[in-house]
């Protein structure tokens, strides 16, 4: 497909006020001295990273709002100066809605430095489920944080929710979705809980697998999310993402269009010139290398056909538009229908994809088994 116009910059801010037992991200409990050293390392990386032109910025974590607002503003300014002198078309910050981290002055500082999109990690509006997830904010904190965001002039706001939390029921999930809608967000993301290796939730699952939602319950909850959010006027534009018209996340849209992005910070991933790379998740190793202006340890892989094609197909299939076969042919010089004939036939036969000469996309049924469908395209190595 034609490369998207807007490449993106991702900045990883890896400290959290506390650690949630399900989380697998690169994150550490906040220690001010470590955070200061990290900011210095980040500054070095921004100064020494290869030339790159970006249109969008995403500050993720971790919990970016554990940092001082002035430090966030300085980071945004440095990134803009180096990679987007013309300014960002969208700049998002992920926020923990804990009110102690959502001071009005902080929101104003974010706004003043050009951040124009807030993404709150709400997870659920049901107090018992928040406790299960180890989250310390309350549902009323979220309402107040949203009010403060609006007061600071933010008109593009996203709420993240999790389904298949142990103990969650269809009713309690509906209550969370309704509470989210009552706050009138422009965007909602819903993620099925994944039990990640090495987390306390993995040990819990090993002990009591029956506490976790089986696949059919998870599918039921996902279906409730699709129905509730689309009935409320949201476009289901990607497997986990819903937006009011015109409010899709441009940063992630670039990612799903297989566009280029530059990741800065510990554990951050990049995709440039056909190479996927990821920085080390070792915080000390990252800081040492960056402060010494040395190459940051990590891994990289040049994607060659058919991996490159499989990735592009997988990313496009995640979106509502699916694969635009003419654009695919133009960008990759491959006839999508011909190259993937056997996979397309197999997935079509089970009703997982809708196939026209112009497009191949997931059906509603296909969205429930999206990982399997996308996996079939990713692992297909070409006809024997
Ligand atoms: S879920 Fe978010 S707040 Fe919790 S530990 Fe992970 S990154 Fe930190």
PDB file of C-alpha atoms and ligand atoms in Angstrom, residues 12-29 60-64 66 94-96 101 121 123 133-135 162, ligand 1:
ATOM      1  CA  UNK A  12       8.938   5.615  26.076  1.00  0.00           C
ATOM      2  CA  UNK A  13       8.653   7.033  29.617  1.00  0.00           C
ATOM      3  CA  UNK A  14       9.032   3.915  31.754  1.00  0.00           C
ATOM      4  CA  UNK A  15       8.352   4.850  35.378  1.00  0.00           C
ATOM      5  CA  UNK A  16       5.156   4.155  37.295  1.00  0.00           C
ATOM      6  CA  UNK A  17       3.899   5.145  40.749  1.00  0.00           C
ATOM      7  CA  UNK A  18       3.196   1.425  41.359  1.00  0.00           C
ATOM      8  CA  UNK A  19       3.411  -1.769  39.338  1.00  0.00           C
ATOM      9  CA  UNK A  20       0.243  -3.517  38.156  1.00  0.00           C
ATOM     10  CA  UNK A  21       0.317  -7.327  38.424  1.00  0.00           C
ATOM     11  CA  UNK A  22      -0.771  -7.970  34.817  1.00  0.00           C
ATOM     12  CA  UNK A  23       1.678  -5.607  33.132  1.00  0.00           C
ATOM     13  CA  UNK A  24       4.396  -6.742  30.763  1.00  0.00           C
ATOM     14  CA  UNK A  25       5.630  -3.329  29.548  1.00  0.00           C
ATOM     15  CA  UNK A  26       9.161  -2.036  30.094  1.00  0.00           C
ATOM     16  CA  UNK A  27       8.507  -0.206  33.367  1.00  0.00           C
ATOM     17  CA  UNK A  28      10.011   0.417  36.799  1.00  0.00           C
ATOM     18  CA  UNK A  29       8.684   1.899  40.034  1.00  0.00           C
ATOM     19  CA  UNK A  60       3.772   6.190  26.185  1.00  0.00           C
ATOM     20  CA  UNK A  61       4.873   4.221  29.179  1.00  0.00           C
ATOM     21  CA  UNK A  62       5.083   3.385  31.893  1.00  0.00           C
ATOM     22  CA  UNK A  63       3.181   6.319  33.243  1.00  0.00           C
ATOM     23  CA  UNK A  64       4.309   9.500  31.491  1.00  0.00           C
ATOM     24  CA  UNK A  66       4.841  10.463  36.823  1.00  0.00           C
ATOM     25  CA  UNK A  94      -0.793   8.405  27.948  1.00  0.00           C
ATOM     26  CA  UNK A  95      -2.017   9.301  31.418  1.00  0.00           C
ATOM     27  CA  UNK A  96      -2.802   7.476  34.612  1.00  0.00           C
ATOM     28  CA  UNK A 101      -0.938  12.781  38.826  1.00  0.00           C
ATOM     29  CA  UNK A 121      -5.569   4.254  31.159  1.00  0.00           C
ATOM     30  CA  UNK A 123      -9.167  -0.092  32.413  1.00  0.00           C
ATOM     31  CA  UNK A 133      -5.947  -5.136  38.378  1.00  0.00           C
ATOM     32  CA  UNK A 134      -3.959  -3.471  41.161  1.00  0.00           C
ATOM     33  CA  UNK A 135      -5.029  -0.014  40.003  1.00  0.00           C
ATOM     34  CA  UNK A 162      -9.793  -3.885  29.543  1.00  0.00           C
TER      35      UNK A 162
HETATM   36  S1  LIG B   1      -0.189  -1.074  33.483  1.00  0.00           S
HETATM   37 FE1  LIG B   1       0.576   1.016  33.185  1.00  0.00          FE
HETATM   38  S2  LIG B   1       0.610   1.851  35.282  1.00  0.00           S
HETATM   39 FE2  LIG B   1       0.486  -0.338  35.528  1.00  0.00          FE
HETATM   40  S3  LIG B   1       2.619  -1.023  35.697  1.00  0.00           S
HETATM   41 FE3  LIG B   1       2.061  -1.186  33.546  1.00  0.00          FE
HETATM   42  S4  LIG B   1       2.724   0.689  32.616  1.00  0.00           S
HETATM   43 FE4  LIG B   1       2.668   1.031  34.846  1.00  0.00          FE
END
